[in-house]
PDB file of C-alpha atoms in Angstrom:
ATOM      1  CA  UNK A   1     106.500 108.514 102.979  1.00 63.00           C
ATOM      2  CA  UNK A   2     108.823 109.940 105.398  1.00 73.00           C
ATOM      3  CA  UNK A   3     108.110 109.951 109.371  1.00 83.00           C
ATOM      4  CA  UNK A   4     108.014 113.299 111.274  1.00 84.00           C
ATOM      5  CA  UNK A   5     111.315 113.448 112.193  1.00 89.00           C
ATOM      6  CA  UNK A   6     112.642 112.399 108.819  1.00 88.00           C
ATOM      7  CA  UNK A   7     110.913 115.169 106.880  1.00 85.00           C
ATOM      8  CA  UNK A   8     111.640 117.644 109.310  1.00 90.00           C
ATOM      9  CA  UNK A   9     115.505 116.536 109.104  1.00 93.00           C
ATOM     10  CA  UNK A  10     115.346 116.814 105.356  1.00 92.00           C
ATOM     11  CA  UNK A  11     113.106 120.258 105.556  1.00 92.00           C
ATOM     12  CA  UNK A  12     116.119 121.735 107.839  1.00 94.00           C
ATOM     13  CA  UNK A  13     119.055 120.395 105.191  1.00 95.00           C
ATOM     14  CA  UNK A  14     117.031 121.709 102.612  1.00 96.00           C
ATOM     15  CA  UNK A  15     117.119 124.980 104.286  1.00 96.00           C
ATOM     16  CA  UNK A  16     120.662 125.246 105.090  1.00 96.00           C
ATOM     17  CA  UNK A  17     121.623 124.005 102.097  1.00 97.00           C
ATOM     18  CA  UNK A  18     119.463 127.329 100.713  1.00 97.00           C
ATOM     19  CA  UNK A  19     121.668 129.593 103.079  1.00 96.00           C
ATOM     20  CA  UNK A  20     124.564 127.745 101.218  1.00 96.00           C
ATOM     21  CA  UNK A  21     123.850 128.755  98.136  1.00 96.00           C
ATOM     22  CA  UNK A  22     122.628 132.140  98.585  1.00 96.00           C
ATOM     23  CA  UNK A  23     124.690 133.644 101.667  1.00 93.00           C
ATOM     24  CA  UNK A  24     122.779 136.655 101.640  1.00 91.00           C
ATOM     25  CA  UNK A  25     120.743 138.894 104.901  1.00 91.00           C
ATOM     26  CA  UNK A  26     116.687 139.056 103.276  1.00 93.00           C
ATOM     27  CA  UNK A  27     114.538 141.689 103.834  1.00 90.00           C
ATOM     28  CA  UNK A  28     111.556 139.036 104.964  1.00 90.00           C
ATOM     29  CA  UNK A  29     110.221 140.586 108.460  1.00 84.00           C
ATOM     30  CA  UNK A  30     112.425 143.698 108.260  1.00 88.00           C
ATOM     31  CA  UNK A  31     110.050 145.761 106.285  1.00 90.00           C
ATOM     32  CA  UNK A  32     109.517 148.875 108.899  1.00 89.00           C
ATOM     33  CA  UNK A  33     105.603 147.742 108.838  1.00 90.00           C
ATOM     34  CA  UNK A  34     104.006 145.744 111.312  1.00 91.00           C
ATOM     35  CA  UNK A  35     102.489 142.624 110.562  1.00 94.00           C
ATOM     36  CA  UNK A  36     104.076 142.936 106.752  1.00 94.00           C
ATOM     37  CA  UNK A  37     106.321 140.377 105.559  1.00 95.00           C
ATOM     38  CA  UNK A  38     108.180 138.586 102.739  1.00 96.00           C
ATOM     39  CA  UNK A  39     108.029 134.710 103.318  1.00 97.00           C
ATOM     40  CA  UNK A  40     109.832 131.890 101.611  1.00 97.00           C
ATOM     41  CA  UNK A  41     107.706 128.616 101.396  1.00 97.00           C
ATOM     42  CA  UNK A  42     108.216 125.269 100.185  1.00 96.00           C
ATOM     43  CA  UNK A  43     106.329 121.639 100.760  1.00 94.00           C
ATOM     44  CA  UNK A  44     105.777 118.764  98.798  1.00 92.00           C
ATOM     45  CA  UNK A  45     104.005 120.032  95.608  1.00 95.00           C
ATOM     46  CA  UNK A  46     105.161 123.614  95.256  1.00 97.00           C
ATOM     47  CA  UNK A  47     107.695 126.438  96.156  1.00 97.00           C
ATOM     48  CA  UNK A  48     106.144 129.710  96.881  1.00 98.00           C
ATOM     49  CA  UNK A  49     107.439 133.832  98.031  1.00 98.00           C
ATOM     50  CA  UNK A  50     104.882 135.661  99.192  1.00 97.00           C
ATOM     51  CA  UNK A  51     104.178 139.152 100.766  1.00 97.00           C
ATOM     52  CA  UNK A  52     101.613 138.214 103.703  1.00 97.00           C
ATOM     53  CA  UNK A  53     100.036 141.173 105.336  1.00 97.00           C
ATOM     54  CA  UNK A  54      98.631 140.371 108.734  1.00 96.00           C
ATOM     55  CA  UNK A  55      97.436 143.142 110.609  1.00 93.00           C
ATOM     56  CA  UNK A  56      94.702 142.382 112.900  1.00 90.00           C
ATOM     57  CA  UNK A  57      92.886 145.952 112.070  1.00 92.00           C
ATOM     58  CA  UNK A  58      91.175 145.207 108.704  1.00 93.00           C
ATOM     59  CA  UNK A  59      91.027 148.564 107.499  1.00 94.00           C
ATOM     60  CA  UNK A  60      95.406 149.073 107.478  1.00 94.00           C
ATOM     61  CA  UNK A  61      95.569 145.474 105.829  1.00 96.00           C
ATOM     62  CA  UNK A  62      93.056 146.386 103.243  1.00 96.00           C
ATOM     63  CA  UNK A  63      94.896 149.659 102.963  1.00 95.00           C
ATOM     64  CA  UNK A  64      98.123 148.367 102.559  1.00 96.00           C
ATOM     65  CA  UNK A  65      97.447 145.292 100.221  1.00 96.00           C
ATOM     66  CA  UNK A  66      95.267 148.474  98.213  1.00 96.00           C
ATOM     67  CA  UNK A  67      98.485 150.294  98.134  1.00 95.00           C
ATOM     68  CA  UNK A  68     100.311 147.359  96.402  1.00 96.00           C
ATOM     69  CA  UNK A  69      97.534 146.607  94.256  1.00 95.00           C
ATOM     70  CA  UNK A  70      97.970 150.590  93.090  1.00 95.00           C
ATOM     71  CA  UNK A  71     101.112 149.418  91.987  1.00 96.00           C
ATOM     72  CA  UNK A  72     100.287 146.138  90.259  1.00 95.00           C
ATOM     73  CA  UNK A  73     101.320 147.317  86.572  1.00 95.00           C
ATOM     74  CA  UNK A  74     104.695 148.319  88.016  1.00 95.00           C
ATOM     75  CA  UNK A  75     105.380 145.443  89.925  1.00 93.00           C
ATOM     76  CA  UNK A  76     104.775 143.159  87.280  1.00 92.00           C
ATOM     77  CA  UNK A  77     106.207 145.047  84.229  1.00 93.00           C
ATOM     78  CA  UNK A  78     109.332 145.774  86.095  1.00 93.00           C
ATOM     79  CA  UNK A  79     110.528 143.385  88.539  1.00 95.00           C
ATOM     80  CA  UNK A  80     108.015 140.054  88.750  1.00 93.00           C
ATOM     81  CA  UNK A  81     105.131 138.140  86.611  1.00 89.00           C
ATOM     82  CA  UNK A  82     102.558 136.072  87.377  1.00 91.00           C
ATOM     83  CA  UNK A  83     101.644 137.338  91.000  1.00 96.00           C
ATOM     84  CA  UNK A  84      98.525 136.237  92.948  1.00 97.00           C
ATOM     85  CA  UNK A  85      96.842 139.040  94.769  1.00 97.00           C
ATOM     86  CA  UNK A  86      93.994 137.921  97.345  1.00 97.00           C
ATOM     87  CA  UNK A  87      92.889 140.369  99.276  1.00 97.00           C
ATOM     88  CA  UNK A  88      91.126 137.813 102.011  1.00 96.00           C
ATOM     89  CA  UNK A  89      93.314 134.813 102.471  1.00 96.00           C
ATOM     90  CA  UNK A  90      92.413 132.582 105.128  1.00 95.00           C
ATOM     91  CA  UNK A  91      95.385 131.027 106.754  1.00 93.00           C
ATOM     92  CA  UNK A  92      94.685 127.176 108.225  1.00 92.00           C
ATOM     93  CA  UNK A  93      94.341 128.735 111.442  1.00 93.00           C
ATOM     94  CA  UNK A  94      91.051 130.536 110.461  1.00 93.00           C
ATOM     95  CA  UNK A  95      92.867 133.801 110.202  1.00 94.00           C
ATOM     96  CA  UNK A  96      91.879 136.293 107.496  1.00 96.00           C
ATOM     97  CA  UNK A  97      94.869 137.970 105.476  1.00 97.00           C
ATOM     98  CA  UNK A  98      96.191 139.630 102.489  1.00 97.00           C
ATOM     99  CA  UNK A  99      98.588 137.691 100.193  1.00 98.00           C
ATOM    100  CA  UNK A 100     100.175 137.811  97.454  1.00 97.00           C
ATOM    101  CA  UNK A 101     102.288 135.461  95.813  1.00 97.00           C
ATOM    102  CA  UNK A 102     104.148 133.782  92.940  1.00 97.00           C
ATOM    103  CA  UNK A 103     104.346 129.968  92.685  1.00 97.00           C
ATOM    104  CA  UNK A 104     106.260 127.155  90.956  1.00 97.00           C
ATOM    105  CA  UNK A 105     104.213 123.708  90.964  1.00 97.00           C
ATOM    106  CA  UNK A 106     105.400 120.337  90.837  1.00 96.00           C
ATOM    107  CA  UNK A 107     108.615 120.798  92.978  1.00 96.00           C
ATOM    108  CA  UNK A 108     108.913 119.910  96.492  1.00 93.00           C
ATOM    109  CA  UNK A 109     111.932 119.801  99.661  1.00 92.00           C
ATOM    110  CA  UNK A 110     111.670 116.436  99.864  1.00 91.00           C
ATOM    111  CA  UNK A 111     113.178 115.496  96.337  1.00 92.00           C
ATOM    112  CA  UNK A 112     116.868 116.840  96.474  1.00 93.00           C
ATOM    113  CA  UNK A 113     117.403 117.089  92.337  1.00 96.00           C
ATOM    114  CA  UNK A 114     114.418 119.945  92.828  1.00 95.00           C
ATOM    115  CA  UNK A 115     116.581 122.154  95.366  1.00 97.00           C
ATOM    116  CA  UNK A 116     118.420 124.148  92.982  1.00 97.00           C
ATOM    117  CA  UNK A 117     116.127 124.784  91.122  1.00 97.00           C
ATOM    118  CA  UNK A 118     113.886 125.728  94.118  1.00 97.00           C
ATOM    119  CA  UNK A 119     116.560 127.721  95.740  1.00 98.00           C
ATOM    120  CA  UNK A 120     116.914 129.188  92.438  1.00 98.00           C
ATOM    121  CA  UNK A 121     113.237 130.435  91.823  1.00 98.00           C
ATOM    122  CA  UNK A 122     113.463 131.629  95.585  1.00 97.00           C
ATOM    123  CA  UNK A 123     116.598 134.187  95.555  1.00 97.00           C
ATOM    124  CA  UNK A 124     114.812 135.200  91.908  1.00 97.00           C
ATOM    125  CA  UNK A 125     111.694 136.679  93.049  1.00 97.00           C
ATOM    126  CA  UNK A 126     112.409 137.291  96.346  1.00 97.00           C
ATOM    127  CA  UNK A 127     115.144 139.940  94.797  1.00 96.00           C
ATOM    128  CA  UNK A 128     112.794 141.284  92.612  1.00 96.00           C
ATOM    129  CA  UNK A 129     110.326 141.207  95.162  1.00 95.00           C
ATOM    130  CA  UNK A 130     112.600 143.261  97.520  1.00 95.00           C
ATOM    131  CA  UNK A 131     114.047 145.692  94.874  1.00 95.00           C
ATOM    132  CA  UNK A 132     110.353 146.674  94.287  1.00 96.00           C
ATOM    133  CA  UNK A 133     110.129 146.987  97.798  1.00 95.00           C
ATOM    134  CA  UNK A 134     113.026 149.396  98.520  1.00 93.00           C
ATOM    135  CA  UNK A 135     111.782 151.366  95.565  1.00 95.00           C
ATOM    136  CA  UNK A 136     108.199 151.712  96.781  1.00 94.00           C
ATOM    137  CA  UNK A 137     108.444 151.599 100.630  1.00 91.00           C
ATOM    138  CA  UNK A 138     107.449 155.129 101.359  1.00 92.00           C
ATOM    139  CA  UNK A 139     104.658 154.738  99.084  1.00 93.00           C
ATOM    140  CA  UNK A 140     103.843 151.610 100.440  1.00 92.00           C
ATOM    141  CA  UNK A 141     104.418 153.002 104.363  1.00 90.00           C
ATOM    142  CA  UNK A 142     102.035 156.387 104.211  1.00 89.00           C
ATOM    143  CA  UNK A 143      98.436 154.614 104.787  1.00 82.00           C
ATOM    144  CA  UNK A 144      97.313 157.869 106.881  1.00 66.00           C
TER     145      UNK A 144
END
């Protein structure tokens, strides 16, 4: 077991090693929406990119994560399989939002042989995630 400042040493290698690897500007909180974001996330037992949609007014969170449910055949016969869609996911901090998400088990920061293929499944789906994105953003935007 690592101390605190160990595993948050490694976490930030792990990280910039990430950068390294794939030198590239994400889309991640640049999405034009507020409160609508592409995340990158990664602990001990699993890697994970997720869209989280945070909004504090339930109705525009419901009718966004409703908008990208609309487009659930797309997403996942064109650009990315085996999605999670909750529409009320409660973060740690008791806070209610929408998420969806893919997931690779069994793979952690902490055990260097898994970073490539971490950083690997990362820059994956968070492309396809984002192509989908830049297709469907209008779509996606007009909630009115």
């Amino acid at each position: 077991m690592y101390s605190k400042e160990e595993s948050q040493r490694i976490k930030r290698e792990f990280w910039v090693a990430f950068a390294e690897k794939y030198p590239r500007k994400w889309v991640l909180y640049d999405t034009k929406i507020k409160d609508f974001s592409f995340k990158f996330y990664v602990d001990n037992k699993k890697a994970q990119v997720l869209i989280d949609i945070e909004q504090r007014n339930d109705e525009k969170r419901i009718a966004y994560f409703e908008k990208l449910e609309a487009l659930k055949n797309i997403l996942e016969e064109e650009f990315i399989k085996d999605l999670v869609f909750e529409k009320e996911y409660t973060l740690e901090s008791g806070k209610t939002i929408s998420r969806i998400w893919v997931e690779i088990t069994g793979v952690g920061f902490s055990n260097r042989t898994n970073w490539d293929a971490i950083f690997d499944f990362f820059n994956e789906k968070m492309h396809a995630l984002e192509m989908f994105y830049l297709e469907y953003d209008e779509f996606i935007k007009d909630i009115e």
